[in-house]
Short mmCIF file of C-alpha atoms and ligand atoms in Angstrom, two decimals:
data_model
loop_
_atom_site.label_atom_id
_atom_site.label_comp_id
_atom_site.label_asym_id
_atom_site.label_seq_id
_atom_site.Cartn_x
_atom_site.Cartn_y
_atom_site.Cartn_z
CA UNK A 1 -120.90 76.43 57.04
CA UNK A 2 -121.31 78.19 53.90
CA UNK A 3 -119.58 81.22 52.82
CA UNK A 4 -121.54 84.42 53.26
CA UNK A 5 -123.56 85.89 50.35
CA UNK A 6 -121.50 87.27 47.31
CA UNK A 7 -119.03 84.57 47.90
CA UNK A 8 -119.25 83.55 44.34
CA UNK A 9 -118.40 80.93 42.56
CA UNK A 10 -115.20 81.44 40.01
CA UNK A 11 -112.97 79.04 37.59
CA UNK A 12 -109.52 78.63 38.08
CA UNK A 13 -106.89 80.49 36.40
CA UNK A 14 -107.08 78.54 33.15
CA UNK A 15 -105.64 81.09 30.87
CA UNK A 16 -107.17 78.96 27.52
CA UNK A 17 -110.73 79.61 28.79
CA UNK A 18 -110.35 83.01 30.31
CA UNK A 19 -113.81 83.79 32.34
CA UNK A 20 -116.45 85.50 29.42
CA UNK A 21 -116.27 88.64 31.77
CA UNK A 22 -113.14 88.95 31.83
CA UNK A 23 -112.33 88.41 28.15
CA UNK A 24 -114.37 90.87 26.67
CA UNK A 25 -114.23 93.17 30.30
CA UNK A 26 -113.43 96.54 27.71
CA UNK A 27 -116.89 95.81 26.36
CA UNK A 28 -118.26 95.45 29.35
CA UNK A 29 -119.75 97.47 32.39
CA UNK A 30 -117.43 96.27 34.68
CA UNK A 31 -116.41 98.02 37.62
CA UNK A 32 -113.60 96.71 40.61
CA UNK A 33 -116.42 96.40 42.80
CA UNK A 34 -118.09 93.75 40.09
CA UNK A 35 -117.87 90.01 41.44
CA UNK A 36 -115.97 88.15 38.67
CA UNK A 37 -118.62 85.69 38.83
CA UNK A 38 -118.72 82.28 36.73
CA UNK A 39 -119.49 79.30 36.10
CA UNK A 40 -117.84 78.43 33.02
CA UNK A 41 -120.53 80.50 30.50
CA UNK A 42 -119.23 81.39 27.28
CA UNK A 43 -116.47 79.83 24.81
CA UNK A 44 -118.94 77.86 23.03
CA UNK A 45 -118.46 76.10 20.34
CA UNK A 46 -118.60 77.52 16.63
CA UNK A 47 -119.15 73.82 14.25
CA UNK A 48 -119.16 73.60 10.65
CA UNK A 49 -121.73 71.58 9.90
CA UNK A 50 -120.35 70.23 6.64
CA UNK A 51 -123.29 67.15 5.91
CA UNK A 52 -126.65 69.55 6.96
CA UNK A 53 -125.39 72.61 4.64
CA UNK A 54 -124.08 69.99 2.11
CA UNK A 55 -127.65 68.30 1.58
CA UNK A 56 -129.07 72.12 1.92
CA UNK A 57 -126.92 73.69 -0.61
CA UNK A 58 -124.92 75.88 2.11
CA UNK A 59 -121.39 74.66 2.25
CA UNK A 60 -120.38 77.19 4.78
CA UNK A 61 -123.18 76.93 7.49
CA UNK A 62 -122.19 77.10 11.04
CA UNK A 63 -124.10 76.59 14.29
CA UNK A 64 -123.07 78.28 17.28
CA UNK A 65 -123.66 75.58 20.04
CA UNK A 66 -125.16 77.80 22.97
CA UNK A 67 -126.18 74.39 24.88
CA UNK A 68 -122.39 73.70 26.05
CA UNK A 69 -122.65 76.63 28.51
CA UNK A 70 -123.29 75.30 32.26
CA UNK A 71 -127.08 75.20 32.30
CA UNK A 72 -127.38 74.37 29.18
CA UNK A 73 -128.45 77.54 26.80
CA UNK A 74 -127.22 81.22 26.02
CA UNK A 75 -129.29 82.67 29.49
CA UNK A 76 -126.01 81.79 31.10
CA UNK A 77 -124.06 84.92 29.36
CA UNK A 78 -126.04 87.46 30.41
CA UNK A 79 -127.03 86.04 34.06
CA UNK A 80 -123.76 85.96 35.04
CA UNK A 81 -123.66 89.49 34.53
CA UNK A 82 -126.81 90.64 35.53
CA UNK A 83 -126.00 88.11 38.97
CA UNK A 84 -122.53 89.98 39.37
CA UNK A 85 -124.47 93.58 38.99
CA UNK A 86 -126.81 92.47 41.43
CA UNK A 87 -124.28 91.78 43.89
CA UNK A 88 -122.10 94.28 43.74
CA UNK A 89 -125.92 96.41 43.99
CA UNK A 90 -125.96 94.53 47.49
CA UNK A 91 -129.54 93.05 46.18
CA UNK A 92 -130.77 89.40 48.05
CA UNK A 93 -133.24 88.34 45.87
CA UNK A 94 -133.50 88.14 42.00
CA UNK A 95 -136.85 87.28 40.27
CA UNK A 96 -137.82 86.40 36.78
CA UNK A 97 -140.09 85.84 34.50
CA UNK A 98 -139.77 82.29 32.23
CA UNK A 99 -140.90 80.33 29.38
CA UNK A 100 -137.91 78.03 31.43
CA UNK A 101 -134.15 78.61 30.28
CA UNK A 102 -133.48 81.79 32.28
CA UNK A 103 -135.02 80.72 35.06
CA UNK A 104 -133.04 77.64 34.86
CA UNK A 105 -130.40 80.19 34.57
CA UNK A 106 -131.22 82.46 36.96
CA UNK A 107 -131.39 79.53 39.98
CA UNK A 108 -128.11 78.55 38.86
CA UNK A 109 -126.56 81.61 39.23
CA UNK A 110 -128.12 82.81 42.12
CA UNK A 111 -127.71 80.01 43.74
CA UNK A 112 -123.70 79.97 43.18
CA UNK A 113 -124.11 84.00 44.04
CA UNK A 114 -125.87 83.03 47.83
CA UNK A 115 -129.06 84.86 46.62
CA UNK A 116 -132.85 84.16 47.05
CA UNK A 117 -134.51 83.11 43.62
CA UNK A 118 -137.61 83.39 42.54
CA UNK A 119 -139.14 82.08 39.24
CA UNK A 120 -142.68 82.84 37.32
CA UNK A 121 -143.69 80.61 35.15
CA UNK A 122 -146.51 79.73 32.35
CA UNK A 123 -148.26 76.62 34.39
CA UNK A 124 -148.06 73.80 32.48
CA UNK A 125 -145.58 75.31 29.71
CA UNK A 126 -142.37 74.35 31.01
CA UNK A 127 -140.19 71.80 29.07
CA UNK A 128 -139.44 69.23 31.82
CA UNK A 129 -135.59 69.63 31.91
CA UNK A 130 -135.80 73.66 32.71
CA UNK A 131 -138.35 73.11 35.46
CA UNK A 132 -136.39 70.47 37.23
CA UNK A 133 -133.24 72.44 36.96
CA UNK A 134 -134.70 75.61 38.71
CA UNK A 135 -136.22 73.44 41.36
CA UNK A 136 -132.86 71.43 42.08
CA UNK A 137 -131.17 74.72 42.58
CA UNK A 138 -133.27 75.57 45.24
CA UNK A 139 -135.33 78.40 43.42
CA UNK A 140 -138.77 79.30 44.72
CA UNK A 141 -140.91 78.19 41.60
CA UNK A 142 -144.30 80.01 41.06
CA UNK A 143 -146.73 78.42 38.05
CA UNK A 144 -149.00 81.13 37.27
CA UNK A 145 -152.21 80.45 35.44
CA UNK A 146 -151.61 82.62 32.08
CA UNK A 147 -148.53 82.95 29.72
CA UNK A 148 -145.60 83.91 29.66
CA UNK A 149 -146.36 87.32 28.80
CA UNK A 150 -148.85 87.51 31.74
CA UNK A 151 -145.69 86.03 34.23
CA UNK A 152 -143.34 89.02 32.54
CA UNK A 153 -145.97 91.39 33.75
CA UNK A 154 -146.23 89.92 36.92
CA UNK A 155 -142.76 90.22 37.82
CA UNK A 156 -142.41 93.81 36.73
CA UNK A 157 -144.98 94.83 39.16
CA UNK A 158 -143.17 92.65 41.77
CA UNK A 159 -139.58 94.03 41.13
CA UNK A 160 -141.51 97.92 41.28
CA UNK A 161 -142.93 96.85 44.39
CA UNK A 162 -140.93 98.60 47.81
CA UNK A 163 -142.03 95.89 50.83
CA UNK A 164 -139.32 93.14 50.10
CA UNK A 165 -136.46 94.71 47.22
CA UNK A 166 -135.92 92.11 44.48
CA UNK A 167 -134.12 92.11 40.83
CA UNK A 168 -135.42 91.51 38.03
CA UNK A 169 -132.93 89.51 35.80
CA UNK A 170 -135.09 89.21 32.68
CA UNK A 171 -133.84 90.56 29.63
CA UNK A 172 -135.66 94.18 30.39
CA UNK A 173 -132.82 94.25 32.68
CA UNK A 174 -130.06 95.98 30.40
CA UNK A 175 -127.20 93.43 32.24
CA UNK A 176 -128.43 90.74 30.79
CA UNK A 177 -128.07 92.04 27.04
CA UNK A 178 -125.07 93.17 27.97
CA UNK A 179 -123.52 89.80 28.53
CA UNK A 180 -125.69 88.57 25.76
CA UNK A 181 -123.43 90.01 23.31
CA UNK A 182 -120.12 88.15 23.64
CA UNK A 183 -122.01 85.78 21.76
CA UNK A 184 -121.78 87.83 18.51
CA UNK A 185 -118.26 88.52 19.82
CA UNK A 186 -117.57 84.72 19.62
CA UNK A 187 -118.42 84.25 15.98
CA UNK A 188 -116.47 87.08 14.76
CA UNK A 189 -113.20 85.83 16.64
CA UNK A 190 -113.81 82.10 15.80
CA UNK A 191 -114.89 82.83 11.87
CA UNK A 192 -111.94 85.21 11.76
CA UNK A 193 -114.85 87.84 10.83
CA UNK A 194 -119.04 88.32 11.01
CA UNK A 195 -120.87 85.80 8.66
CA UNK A 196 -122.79 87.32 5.97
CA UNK A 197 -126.08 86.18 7.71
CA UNK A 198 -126.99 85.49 11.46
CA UNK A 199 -130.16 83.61 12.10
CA UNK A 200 -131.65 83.01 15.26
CA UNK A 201 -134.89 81.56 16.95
CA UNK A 202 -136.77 85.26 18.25
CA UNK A 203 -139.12 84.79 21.74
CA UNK A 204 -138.70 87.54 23.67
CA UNK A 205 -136.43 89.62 21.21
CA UNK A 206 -133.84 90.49 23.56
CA UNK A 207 -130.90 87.51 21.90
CA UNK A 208 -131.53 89.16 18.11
CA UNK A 209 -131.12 92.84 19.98
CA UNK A 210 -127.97 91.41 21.81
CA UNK A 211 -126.15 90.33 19.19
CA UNK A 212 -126.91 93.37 16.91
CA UNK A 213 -125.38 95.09 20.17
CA UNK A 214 -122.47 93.15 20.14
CA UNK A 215 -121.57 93.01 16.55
CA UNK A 216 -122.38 96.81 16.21
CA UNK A 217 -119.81 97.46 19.25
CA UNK A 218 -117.50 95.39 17.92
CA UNK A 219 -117.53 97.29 14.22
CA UNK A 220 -117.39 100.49 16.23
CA UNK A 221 -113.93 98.94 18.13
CA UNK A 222 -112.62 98.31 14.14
CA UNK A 223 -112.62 94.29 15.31
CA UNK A 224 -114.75 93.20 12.49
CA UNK A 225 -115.16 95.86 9.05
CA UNK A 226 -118.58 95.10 8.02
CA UNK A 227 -121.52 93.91 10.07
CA UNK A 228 -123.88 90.81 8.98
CA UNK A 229 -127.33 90.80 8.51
CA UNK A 230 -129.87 89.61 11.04
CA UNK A 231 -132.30 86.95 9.81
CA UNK A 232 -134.62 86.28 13.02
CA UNK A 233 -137.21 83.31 13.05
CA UNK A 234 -140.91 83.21 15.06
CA UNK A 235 -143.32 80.43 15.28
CA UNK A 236 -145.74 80.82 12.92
CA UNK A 237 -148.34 80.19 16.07
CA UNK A 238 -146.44 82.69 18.27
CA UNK A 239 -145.12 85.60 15.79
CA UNK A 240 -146.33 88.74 17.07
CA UNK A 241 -143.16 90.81 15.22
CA UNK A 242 -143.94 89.42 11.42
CA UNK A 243 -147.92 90.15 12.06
CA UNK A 244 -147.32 93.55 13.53
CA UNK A 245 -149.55 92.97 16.67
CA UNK A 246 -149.16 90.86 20.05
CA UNK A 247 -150.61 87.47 20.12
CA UNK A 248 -153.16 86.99 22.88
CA UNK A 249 -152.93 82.96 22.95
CA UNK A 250 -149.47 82.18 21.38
CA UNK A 251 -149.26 78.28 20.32
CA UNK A 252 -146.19 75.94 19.80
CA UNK A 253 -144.47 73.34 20.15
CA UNK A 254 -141.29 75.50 20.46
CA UNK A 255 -142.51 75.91 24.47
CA UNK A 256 -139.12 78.55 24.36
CA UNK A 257 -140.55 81.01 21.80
CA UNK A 258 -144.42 80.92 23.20
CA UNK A 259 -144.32 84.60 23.81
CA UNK A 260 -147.04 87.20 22.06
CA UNK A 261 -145.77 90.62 23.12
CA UNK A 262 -142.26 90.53 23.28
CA UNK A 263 -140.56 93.13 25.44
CA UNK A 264 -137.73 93.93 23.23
CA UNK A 265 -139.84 94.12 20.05
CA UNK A 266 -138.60 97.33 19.36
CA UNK A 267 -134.68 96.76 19.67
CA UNK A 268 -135.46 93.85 17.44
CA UNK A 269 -136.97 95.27 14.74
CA UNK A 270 -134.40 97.97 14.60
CA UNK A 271 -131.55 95.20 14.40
CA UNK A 272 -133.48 93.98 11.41
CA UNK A 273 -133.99 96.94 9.53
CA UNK A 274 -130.30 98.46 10.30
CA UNK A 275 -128.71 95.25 9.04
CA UNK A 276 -130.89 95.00 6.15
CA UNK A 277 -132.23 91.51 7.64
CA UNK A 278 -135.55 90.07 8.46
CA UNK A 279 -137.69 88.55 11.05
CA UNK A 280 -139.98 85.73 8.91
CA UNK A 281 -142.36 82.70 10.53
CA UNK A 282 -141.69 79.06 10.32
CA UNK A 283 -144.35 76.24 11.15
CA UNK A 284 -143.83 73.88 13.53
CA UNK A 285 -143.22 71.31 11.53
CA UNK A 286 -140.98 72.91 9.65
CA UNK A 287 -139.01 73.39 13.16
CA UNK A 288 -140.15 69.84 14.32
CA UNK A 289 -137.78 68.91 10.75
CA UNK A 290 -134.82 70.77 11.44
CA UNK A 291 -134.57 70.17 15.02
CA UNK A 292 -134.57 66.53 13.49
CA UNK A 293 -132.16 66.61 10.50
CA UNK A 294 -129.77 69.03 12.60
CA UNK A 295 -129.30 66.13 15.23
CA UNK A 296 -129.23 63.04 12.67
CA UNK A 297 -127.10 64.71 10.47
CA UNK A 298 -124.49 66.89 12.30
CA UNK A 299 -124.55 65.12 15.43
CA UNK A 300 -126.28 68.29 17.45
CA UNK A 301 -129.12 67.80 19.48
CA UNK A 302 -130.60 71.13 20.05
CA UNK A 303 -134.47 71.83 22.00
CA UNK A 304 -137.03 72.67 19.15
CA UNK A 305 -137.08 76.77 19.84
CA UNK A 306 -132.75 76.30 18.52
CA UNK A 307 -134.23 74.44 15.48
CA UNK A 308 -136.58 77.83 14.78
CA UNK A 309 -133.30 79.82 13.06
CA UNK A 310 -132.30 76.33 11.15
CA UNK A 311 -135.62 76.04 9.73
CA UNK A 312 -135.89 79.46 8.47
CA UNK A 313 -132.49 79.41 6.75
CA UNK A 314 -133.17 75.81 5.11
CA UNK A 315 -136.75 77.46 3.69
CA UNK A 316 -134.86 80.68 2.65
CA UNK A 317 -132.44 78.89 0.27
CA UNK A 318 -134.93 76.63 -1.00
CA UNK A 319 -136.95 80.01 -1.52
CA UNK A 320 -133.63 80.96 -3.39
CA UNK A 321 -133.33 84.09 -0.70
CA UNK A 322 -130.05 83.05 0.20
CA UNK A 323 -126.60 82.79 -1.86
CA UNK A 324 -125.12 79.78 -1.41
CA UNK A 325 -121.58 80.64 -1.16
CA UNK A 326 -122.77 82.73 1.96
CA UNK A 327 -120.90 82.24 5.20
CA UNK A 328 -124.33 81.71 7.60
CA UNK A 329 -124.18 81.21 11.19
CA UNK A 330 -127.30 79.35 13.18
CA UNK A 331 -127.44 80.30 16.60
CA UNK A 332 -128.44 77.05 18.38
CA UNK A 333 -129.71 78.51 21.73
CA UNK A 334 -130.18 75.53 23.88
CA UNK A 335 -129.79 72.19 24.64
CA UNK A 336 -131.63 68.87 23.09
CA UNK A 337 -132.12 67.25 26.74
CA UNK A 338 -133.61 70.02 28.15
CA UNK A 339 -137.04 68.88 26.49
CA UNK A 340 -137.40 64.99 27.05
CA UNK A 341 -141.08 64.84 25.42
CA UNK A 342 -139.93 66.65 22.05
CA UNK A 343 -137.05 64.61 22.02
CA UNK A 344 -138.97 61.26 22.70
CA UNK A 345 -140.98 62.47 19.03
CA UNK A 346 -137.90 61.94 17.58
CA UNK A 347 -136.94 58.38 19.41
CA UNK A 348 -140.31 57.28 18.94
CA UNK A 349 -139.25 56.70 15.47
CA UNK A 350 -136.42 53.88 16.82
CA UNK A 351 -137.50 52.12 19.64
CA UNK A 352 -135.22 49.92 20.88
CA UNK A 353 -135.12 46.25 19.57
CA UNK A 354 -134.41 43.70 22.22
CA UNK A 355 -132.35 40.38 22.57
CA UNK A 356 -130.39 37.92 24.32
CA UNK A 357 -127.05 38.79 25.20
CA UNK A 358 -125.91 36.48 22.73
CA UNK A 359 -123.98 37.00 18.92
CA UNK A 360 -126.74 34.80 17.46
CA UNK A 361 -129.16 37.11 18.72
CA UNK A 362 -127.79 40.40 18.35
CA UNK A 363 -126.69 39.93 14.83
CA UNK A 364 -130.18 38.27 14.59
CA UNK A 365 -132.24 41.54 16.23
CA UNK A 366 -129.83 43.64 13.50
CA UNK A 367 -130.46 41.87 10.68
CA UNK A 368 -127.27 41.36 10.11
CA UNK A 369 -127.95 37.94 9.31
N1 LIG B 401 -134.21 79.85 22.30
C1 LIG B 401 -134.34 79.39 23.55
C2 LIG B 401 -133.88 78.02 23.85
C3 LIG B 401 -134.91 80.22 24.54
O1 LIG B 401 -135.04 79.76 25.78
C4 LIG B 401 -135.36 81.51 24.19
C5 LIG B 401 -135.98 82.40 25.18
C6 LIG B 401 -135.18 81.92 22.87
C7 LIG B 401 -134.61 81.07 21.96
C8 LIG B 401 -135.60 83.26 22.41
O2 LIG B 401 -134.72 84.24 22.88
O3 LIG B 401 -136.37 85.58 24.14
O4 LIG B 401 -134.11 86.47 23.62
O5 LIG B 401 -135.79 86.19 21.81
N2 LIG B 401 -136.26 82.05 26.36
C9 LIG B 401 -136.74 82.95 27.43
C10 LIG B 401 -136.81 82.22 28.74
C11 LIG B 401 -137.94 83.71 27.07
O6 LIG B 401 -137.60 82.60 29.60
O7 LIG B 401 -136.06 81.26 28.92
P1 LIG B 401 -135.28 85.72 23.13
#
């Protein structure tokens, strides 16, 4: 028998890898009626990738690897907080809206949290990985003919709706910002301060406006003395922010970022303009190239929408927009398997060879010989 709902799921007392809501609880909305839910989100890793910012000219460029959490991208930060909020609200269903990592996300958690989970989704638009994770958690998957922005709207209406009570965890629902932000709390503790420039792939807006939130609160709490600026990166086919007006048909490759009216525009042009950043477009092959240099030359294999805040920092120091003594961290939101067919782009470049399982012919089929 299972446990009743709100039986959550927790780590054990591993004081190395404290649970993220517990870590950074003063910054948090906690109260002793939250559920200290988890799965192990947070604690990523912070990697200097010496070899990429060597043949870029950036010595000191980091990537923050938000793949390693438990579903594999930085939804898992704020769901676990937007989950525990929903349980301790006594809700029993959560619904979202997805172009597929937080509804990956969201079936995780909700799942672990006893809940019923329901996902919209872009038909058709899903990266293979994300879809197949929300269905193996048992979420209730609808495909709705339109895009992601048309699914958003969708759920709103459902969530406002009285008949059957259900939360919306997308990232209109403050929570999930809100748990967002340990992120920027992470690179400040790891780098022993904020970079000088945080770049990061922008879809929705509400990961820019989350870590603008975090690094503000955390310059407020006298943890960090300055505050870094905040370079954000669209698709060039999708970039409703740098044009000024919504995209009715958004196009990429980057199926993550396909979003034209994103609901935190405004949050995210404010973290822009307050840090004295920018939100600029890169082309999808310009992505399609750093999501490929990042994994043959630091070892990281990220999904293409990750590659989006590479790309823009490797074209801005080219451009000569960018000192290169700058310390520059690359958020790297999700993870490389997520997305087998823009992944097999890249392996379609070295098929495998094939030979006997001999040392005559596998030094042979190496040309070793
Ligand atoms: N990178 C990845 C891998 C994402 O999945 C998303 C957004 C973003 C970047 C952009 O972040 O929306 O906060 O600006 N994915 C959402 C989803 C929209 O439904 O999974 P954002």
């Amino acid at each position: 028998m299972l446990p009743p709902r709100g039986t959550a799921a927790s780590l054990a007392g591993d004081p190395a890898r404290p649970r993220l809501l517990e870590r950074y609880a003063r910054f948090l909305p906690l109260t002793s009626a939250t559920p200290r839910l988890s799965l192990g989100e947070g604690a990523t890793p912070l990697v200097h990738a010496e070899r990429l910012g060597a043949a870029w000219g950036l010595p000191n460029l980091h990537l923050k690897l938000e793949g390693s959490n438990p579903t594999g991208s930085f939804k898992d930060r704020g769901m676990v907080l937007a989950v525990a909020k929903a349980l301790e609200a006594g809700a029993r269903s959560i619904v979202c809206a997805s172009t597929g990592n937080t509804s990956a996300s969201a079936a995780a958690y909700g799942a672990a949290a006893g809940l019923e989970v329901v996902v919209v989704l872009p038909a058709g638009r899903i990266a293979a990985g994300k879809l197949l994770q929300a269905q193996a958690a048992g979420a209730t998957v609808l495909a709705v003919r339109g895009s992601f922005d048309d699914a958003l709207v969708a759920v709103r209406a459902l969530a406002g709706q009285d008949e059957h009570p259900v939360t919306l965890v997308n990232s209109v629902n403050p929570f999930r910002l809100e748990g967002q932000k340990t992120a920027a709390f992470e690179v400040c503790d790891d780098l022993g301060g904020p970079p000088d420039v945080l770049a990061i792939p922008v879809g929705n807006a509400g990961n820019i406006s989350a870590y603008w939130m975090g690094f503000r609160a955390y310059h407020a709490a006298g943890a960090i003395d300055r505050l870094p600026r905040m370079w954000g990166f669209q698709a060039a086919g999708a970039a409703p922010i740098v044009l000024g007006r919504p995209v009715e048909h958004p196009e990429t490759f980057a199926t993550a970022i396909r979003i034209g009216n994103p609901a935190s525009w405004e949050k995210a042009v404010a973290a822009r303009d307050e840090s004295g950043g920018l939100i600029e477009a890169v082309t999808d092959d310009e992505i399609f190239a750093a999501y490929r240099d990042v994994v043959r030359h630091a070892g990281i294999f990220c999904e293409p929408a990750s590659a989006a805040s590479l790309a823009g920092v490797r074209k801005l120091r080219a451009e000569g927009r960018l000192d290169p003594d700058a310390t520059v961290v690359c958020v790297l939101t999700g993870h490389g398997l997520k997305d087998p067919a823009s992944g097999a782009r890249l392996a379609a470049a070295a098929p495998p060879r094939e030979a006997e399982a001999t040392l005559a012919a596998v030094t042979e089929a190496l040309g070793w010989r």
